[in-house]
PDB file of C-alpha atoms in Angstrom:
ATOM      1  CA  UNK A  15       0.000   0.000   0.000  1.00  0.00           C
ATOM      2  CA  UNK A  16       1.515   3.293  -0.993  1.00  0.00           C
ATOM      3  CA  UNK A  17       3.082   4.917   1.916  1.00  0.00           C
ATOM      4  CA  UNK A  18       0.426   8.244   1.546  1.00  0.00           C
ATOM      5  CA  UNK A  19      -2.671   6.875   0.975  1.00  0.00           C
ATOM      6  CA  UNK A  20      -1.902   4.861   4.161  1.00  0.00           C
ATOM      7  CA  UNK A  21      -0.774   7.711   6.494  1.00  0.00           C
ATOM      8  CA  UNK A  22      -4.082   9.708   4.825  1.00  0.00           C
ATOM      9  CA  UNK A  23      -6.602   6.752   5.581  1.00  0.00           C
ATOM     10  CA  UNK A  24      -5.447   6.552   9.810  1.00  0.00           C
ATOM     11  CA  UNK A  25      -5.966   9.897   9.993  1.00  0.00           C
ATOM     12  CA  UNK A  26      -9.374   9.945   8.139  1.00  0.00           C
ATOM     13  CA  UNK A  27     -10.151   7.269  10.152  1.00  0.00           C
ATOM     14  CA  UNK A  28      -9.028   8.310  13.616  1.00  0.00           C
ATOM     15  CA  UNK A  29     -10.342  11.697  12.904  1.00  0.00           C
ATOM     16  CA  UNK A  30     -13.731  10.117  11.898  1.00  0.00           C
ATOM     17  CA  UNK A  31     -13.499   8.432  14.997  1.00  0.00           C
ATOM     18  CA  UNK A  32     -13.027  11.473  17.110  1.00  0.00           C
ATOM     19  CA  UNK A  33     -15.355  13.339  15.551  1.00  0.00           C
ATOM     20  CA  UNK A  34     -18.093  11.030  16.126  1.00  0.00           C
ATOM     21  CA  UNK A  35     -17.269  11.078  20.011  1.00  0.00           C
ATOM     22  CA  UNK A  36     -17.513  14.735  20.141  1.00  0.00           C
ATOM     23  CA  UNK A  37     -20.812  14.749  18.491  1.00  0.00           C
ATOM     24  CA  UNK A  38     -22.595  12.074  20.045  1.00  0.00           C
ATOM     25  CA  UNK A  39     -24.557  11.420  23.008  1.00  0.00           C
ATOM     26  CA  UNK A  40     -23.693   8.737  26.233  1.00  0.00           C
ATOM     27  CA  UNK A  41     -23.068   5.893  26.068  1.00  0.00           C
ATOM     28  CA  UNK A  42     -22.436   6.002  22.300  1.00  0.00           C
ATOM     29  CA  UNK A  43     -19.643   8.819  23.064  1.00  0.00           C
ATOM     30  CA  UNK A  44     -17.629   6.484  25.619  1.00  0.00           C
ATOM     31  CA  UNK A  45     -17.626   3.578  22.394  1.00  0.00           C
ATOM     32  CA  UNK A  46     -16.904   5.938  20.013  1.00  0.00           C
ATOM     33  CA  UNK A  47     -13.855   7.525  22.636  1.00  0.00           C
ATOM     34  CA  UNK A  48     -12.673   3.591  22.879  1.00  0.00           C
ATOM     35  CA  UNK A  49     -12.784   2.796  19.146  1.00  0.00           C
ATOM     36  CA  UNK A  50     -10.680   6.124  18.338  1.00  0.00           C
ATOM     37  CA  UNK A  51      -8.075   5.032  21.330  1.00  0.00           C
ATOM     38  CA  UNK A  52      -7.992   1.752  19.921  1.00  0.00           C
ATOM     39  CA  UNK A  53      -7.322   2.566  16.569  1.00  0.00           C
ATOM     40  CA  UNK A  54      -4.304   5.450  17.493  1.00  0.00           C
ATOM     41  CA  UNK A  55      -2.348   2.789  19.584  1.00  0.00           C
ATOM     42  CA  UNK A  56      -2.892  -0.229  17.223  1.00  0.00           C
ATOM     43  CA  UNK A  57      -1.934   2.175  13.939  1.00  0.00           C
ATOM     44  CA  UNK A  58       0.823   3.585  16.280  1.00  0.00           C
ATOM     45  CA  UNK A  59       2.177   0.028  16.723  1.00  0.00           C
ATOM     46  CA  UNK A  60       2.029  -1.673  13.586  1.00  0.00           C
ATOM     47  CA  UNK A  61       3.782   1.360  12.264  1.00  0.00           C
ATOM     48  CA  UNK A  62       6.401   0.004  14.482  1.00  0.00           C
ATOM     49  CA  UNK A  63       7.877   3.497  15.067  1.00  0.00           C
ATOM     50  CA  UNK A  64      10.719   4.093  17.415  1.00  0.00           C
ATOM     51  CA  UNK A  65       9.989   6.022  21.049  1.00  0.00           C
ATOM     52  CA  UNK A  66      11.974   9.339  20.240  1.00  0.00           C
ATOM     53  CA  UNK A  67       9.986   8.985  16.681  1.00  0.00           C
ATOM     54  CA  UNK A  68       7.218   9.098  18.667  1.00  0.00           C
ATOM     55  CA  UNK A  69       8.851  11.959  20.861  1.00  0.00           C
ATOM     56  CA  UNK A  70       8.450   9.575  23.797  1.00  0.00           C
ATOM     57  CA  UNK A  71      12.365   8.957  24.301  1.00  0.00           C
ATOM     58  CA  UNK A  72      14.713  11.684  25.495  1.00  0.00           C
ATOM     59  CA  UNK A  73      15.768  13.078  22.144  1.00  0.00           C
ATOM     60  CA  UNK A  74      14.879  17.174  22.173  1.00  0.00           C
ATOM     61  CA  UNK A  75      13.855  17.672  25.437  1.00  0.00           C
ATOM     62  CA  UNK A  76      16.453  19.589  26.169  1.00  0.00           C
ATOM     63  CA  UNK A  77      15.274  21.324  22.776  1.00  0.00           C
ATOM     64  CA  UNK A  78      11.629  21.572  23.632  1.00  0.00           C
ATOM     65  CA  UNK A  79      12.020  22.752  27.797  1.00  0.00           C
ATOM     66  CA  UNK A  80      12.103  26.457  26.906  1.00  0.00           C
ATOM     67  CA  UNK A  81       8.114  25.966  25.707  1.00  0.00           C
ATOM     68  CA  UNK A  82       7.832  25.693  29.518  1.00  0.00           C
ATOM     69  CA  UNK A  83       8.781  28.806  31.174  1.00  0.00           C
ATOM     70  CA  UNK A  84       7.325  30.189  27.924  1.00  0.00           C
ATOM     71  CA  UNK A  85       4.333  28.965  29.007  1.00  0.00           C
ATOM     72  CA  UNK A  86       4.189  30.205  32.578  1.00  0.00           C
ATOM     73  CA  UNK A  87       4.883  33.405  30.677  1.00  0.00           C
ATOM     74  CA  UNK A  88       1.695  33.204  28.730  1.00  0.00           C
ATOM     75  CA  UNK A  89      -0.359  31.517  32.042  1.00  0.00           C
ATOM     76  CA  UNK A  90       1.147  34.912  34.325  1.00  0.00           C
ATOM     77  CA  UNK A  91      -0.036  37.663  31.343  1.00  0.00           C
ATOM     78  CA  UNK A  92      -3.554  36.095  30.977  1.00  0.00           C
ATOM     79  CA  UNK A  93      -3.796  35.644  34.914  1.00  0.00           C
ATOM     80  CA  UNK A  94      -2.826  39.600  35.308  1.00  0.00           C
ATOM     81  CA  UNK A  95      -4.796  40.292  32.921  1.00  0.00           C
ATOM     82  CA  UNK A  96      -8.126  38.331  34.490  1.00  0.00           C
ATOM     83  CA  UNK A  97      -7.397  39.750  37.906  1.00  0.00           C
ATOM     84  CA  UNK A  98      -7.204  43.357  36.493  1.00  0.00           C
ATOM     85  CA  UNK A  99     -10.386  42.716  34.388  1.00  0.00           C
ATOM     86  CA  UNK A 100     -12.382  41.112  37.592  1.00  0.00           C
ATOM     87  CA  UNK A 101     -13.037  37.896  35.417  1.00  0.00           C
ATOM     88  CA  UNK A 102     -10.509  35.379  37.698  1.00  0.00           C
ATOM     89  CA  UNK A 103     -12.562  32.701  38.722  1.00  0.00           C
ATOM     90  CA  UNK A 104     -12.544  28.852  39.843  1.00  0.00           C
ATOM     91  CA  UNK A 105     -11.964  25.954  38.031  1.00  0.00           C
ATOM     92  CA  UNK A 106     -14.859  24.450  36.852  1.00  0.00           C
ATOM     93  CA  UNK A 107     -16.537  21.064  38.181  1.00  0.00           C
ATOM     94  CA  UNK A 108     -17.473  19.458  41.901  1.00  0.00           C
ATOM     95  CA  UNK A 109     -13.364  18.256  41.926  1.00  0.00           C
ATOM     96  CA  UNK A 110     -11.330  20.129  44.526  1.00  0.00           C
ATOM     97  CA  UNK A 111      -8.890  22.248  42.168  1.00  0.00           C
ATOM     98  CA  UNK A 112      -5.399  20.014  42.944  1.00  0.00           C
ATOM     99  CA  UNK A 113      -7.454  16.939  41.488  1.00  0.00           C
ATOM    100  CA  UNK A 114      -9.050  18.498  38.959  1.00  0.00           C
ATOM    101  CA  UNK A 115      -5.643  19.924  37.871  1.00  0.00           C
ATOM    102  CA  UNK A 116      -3.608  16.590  38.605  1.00  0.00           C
ATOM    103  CA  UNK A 117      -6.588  14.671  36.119  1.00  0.00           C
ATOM    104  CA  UNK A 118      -5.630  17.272  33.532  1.00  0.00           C
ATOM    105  CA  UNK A 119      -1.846  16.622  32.922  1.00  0.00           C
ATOM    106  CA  UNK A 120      -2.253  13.097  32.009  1.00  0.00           C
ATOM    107  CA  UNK A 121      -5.085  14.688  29.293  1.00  0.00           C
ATOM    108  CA  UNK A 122      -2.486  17.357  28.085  1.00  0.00           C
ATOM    109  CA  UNK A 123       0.022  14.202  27.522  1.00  0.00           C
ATOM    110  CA  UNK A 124      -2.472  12.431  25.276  1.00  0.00           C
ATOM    111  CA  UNK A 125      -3.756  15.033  23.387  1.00  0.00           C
ATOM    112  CA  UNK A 126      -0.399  16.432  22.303  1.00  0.00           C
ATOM    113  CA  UNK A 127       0.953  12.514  21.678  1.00  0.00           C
ATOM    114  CA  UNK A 128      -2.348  12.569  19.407  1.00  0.00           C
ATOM    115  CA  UNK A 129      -1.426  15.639  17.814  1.00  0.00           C
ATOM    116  CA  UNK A 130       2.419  15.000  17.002  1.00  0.00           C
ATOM    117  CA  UNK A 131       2.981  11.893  17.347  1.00  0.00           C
ATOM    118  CA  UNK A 132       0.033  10.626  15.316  1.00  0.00           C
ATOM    119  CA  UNK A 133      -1.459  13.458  13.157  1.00  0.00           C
ATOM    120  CA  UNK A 134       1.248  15.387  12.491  1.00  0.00           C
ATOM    121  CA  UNK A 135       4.063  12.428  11.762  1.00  0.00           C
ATOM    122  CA  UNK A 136       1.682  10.954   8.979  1.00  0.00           C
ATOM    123  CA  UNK A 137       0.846  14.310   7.751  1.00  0.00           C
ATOM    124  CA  UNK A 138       4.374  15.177   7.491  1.00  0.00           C
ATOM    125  CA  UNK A 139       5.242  12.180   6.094  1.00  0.00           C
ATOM    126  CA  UNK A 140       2.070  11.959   3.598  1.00  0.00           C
ATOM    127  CA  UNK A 141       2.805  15.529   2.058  1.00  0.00           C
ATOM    128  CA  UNK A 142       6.463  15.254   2.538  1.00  0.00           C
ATOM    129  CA  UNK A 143       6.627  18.192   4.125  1.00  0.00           C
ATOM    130  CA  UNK A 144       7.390  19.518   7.561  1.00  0.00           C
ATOM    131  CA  UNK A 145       5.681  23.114   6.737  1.00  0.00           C
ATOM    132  CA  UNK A 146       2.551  21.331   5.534  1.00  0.00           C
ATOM    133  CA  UNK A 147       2.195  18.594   8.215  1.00  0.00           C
ATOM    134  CA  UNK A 148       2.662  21.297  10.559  1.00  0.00           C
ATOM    135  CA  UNK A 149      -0.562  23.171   9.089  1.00  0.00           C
ATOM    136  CA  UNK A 150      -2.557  20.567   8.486  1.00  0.00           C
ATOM    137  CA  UNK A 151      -2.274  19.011  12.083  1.00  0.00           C
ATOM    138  CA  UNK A 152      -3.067  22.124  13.717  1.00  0.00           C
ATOM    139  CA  UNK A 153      -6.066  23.115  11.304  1.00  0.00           C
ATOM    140  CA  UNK A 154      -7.457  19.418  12.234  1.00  0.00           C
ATOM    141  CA  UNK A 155      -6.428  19.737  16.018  1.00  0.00           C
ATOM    142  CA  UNK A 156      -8.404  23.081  15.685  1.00  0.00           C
ATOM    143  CA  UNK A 157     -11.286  21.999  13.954  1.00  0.00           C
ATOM    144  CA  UNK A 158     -12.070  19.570  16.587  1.00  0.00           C
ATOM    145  CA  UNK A 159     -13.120  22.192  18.859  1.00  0.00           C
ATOM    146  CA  UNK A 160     -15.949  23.461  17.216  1.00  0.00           C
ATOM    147  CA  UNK A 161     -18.439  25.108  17.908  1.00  0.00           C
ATOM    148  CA  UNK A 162     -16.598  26.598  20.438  1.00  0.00           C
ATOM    149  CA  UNK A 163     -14.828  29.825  18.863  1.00  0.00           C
ATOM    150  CA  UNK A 164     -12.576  30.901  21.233  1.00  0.00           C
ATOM    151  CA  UNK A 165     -11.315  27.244  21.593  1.00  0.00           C
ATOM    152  CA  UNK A 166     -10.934  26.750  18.343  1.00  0.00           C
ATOM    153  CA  UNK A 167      -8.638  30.612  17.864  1.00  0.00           C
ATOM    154  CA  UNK A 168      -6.634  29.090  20.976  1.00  0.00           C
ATOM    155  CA  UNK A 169      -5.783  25.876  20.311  1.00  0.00           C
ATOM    156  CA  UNK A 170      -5.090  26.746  16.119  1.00  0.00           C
ATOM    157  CA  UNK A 171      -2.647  29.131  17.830  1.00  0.00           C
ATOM    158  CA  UNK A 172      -0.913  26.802  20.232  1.00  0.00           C
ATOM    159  CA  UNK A 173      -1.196  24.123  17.197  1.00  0.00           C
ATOM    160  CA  UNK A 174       0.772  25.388  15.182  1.00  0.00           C
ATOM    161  CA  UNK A 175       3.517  26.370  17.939  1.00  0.00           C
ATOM    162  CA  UNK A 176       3.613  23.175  19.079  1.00  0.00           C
ATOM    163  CA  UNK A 177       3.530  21.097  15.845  1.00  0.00           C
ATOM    164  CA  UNK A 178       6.596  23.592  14.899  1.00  0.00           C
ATOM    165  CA  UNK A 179       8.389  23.027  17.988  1.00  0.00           C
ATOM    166  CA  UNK A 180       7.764  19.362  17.661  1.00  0.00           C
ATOM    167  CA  UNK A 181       8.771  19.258  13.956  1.00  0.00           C
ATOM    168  CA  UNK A 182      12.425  20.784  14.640  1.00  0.00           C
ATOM    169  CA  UNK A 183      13.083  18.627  18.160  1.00  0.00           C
ATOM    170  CA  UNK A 184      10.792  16.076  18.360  1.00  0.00           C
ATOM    171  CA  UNK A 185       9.419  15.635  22.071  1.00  0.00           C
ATOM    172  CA  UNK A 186       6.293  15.676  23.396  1.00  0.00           C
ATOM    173  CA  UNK A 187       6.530  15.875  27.589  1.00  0.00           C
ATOM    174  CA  UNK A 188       7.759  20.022  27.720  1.00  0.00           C
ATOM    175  CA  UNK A 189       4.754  20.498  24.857  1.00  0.00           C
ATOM    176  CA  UNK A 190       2.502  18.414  27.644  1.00  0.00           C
ATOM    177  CA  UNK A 191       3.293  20.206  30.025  1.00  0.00           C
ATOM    178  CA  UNK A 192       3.047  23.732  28.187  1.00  0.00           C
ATOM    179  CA  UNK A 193      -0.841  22.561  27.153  1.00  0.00           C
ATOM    180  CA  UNK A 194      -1.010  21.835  31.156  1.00  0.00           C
ATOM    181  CA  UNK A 195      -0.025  24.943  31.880  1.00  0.00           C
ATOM    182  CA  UNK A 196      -1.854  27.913  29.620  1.00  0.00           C
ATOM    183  CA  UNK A 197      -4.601  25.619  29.679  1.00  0.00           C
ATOM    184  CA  UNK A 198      -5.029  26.077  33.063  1.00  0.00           C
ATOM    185  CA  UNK A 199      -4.624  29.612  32.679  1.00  0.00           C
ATOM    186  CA  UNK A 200      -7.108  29.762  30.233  1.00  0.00           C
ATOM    187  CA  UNK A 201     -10.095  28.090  32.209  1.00  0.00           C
ATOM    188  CA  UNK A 202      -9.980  30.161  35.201  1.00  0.00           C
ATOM    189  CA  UNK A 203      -8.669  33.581  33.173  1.00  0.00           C
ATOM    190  CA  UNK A 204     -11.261  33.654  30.659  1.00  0.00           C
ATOM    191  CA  UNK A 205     -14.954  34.295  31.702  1.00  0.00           C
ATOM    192  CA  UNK A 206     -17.462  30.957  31.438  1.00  0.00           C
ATOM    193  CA  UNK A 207     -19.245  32.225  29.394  1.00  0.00           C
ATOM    194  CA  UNK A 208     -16.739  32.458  26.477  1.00  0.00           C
ATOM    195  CA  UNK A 209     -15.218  29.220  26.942  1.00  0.00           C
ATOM    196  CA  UNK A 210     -17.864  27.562  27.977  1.00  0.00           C
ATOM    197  CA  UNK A 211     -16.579  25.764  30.558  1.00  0.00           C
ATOM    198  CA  UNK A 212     -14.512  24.104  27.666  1.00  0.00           C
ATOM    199  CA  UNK A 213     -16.614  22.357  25.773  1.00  0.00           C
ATOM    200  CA  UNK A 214     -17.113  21.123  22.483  1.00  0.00           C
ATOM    201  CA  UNK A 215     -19.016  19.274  19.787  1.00  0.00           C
ATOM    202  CA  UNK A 216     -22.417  18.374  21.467  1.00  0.00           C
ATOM    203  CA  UNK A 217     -21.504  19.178  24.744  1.00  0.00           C
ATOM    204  CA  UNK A 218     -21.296  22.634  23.890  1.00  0.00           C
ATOM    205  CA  UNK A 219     -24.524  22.792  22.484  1.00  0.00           C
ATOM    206  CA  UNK A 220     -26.156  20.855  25.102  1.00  0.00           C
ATOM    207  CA  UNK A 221     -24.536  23.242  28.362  1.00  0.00           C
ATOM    208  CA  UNK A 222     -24.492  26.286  26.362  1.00  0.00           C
ATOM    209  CA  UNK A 223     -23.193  27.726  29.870  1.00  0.00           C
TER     210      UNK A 223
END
């Protein structure tokens, strides 16, 4: 099978896959969730890629660690920011904050292993171009979050920082940690009823607030 049409169908597919848990309702959503997981790790390991491939090894951390502090950067201006505009508030949810923010690092980890080191290797790879995987992953990463605009502006944004950073030292863990970070920021920075409490696909419409 040629190489591209390959790297293009497991990304339809685990896109289609996504895209079907956003938009539908439980229990169909938790299937839908398992069948995209299952398909990632069993494409990811029949491709029979190598861990710093994958940016799972040590290769370009070193590289990748200034995203961090440039992230606290980022998470200090919109916190100012907030606290000067009166719109600081909680994170949201019955969690205390510690757990909800502990539950959210392992979420930042997956999301940016989907985004690099699933989407944006075969996109890379399937247009033979850094440049163009880079755009393409981060339009797709983006996309993901509609209908909710101002998720959609942020993550495009970090998407294509991140898919950059990736493409020239290819880590995932300081990215991780970067999404941790301003995303953070962003839920208790920017008022509820912008983000929406984060939501997307149906759950958006559903809790419009």
């Amino acid at each position: 099978m040629n190489h591209m049409f390959r790297d293009l169908l497991e990304v339809a597919v685990a896109y289609a896959l996504i895209e079907a848990a956003l938009w539908t309702p439980r229990p169909q959503q938790f299937w839908w969730s398992v069948a995209a997981m299952v398909w990632v790790l069993a494409s990811t390991i029949v491709g029979r890629k190598r861990f710093r491939t994958l940016g799972l090894g040590s290769r370009g951390f070193r590289d990748t660690l200034w995203m961090v502090p440039g992230a606290l950067a980022g998470a200090g201006i919109m916190l100012l920011a907030a606290w000067l505009e009166g719109t600081l508030h909680p994170l949201f949810g019955s969690r205390p904050a510690l757990v909800h923010a502990l539950l959210y690092l392992p979420w930042a980890l997956a999301q940016q292993f989907l985004l690099q080191s699933f989407f944006f290797l075969r996109l890379e790879r399937a247009f033979d171009s850094g440049r163009r995987g880079v755009l393409a992953a981060a339009l797709l990463y983006s996309l993901a979050h509609i209908p909710n605009e101002s998720m959609v502006l942020g993550t495009l944004l970090f998407g294509l920082i991140s898919c950059d950073v990736f493409r020239h030292a290819r880590n995932v863990y300081p990215l991780a940690l970067a999404h941790f970070i301003l995303g953070l920021a962003f839920a208790v920075s920017v008022p509820a009823s912008v983000h929406h409490n984060m939501r997307v696909g149906l759950g958006y419409l559903r809790y419009p607030n």
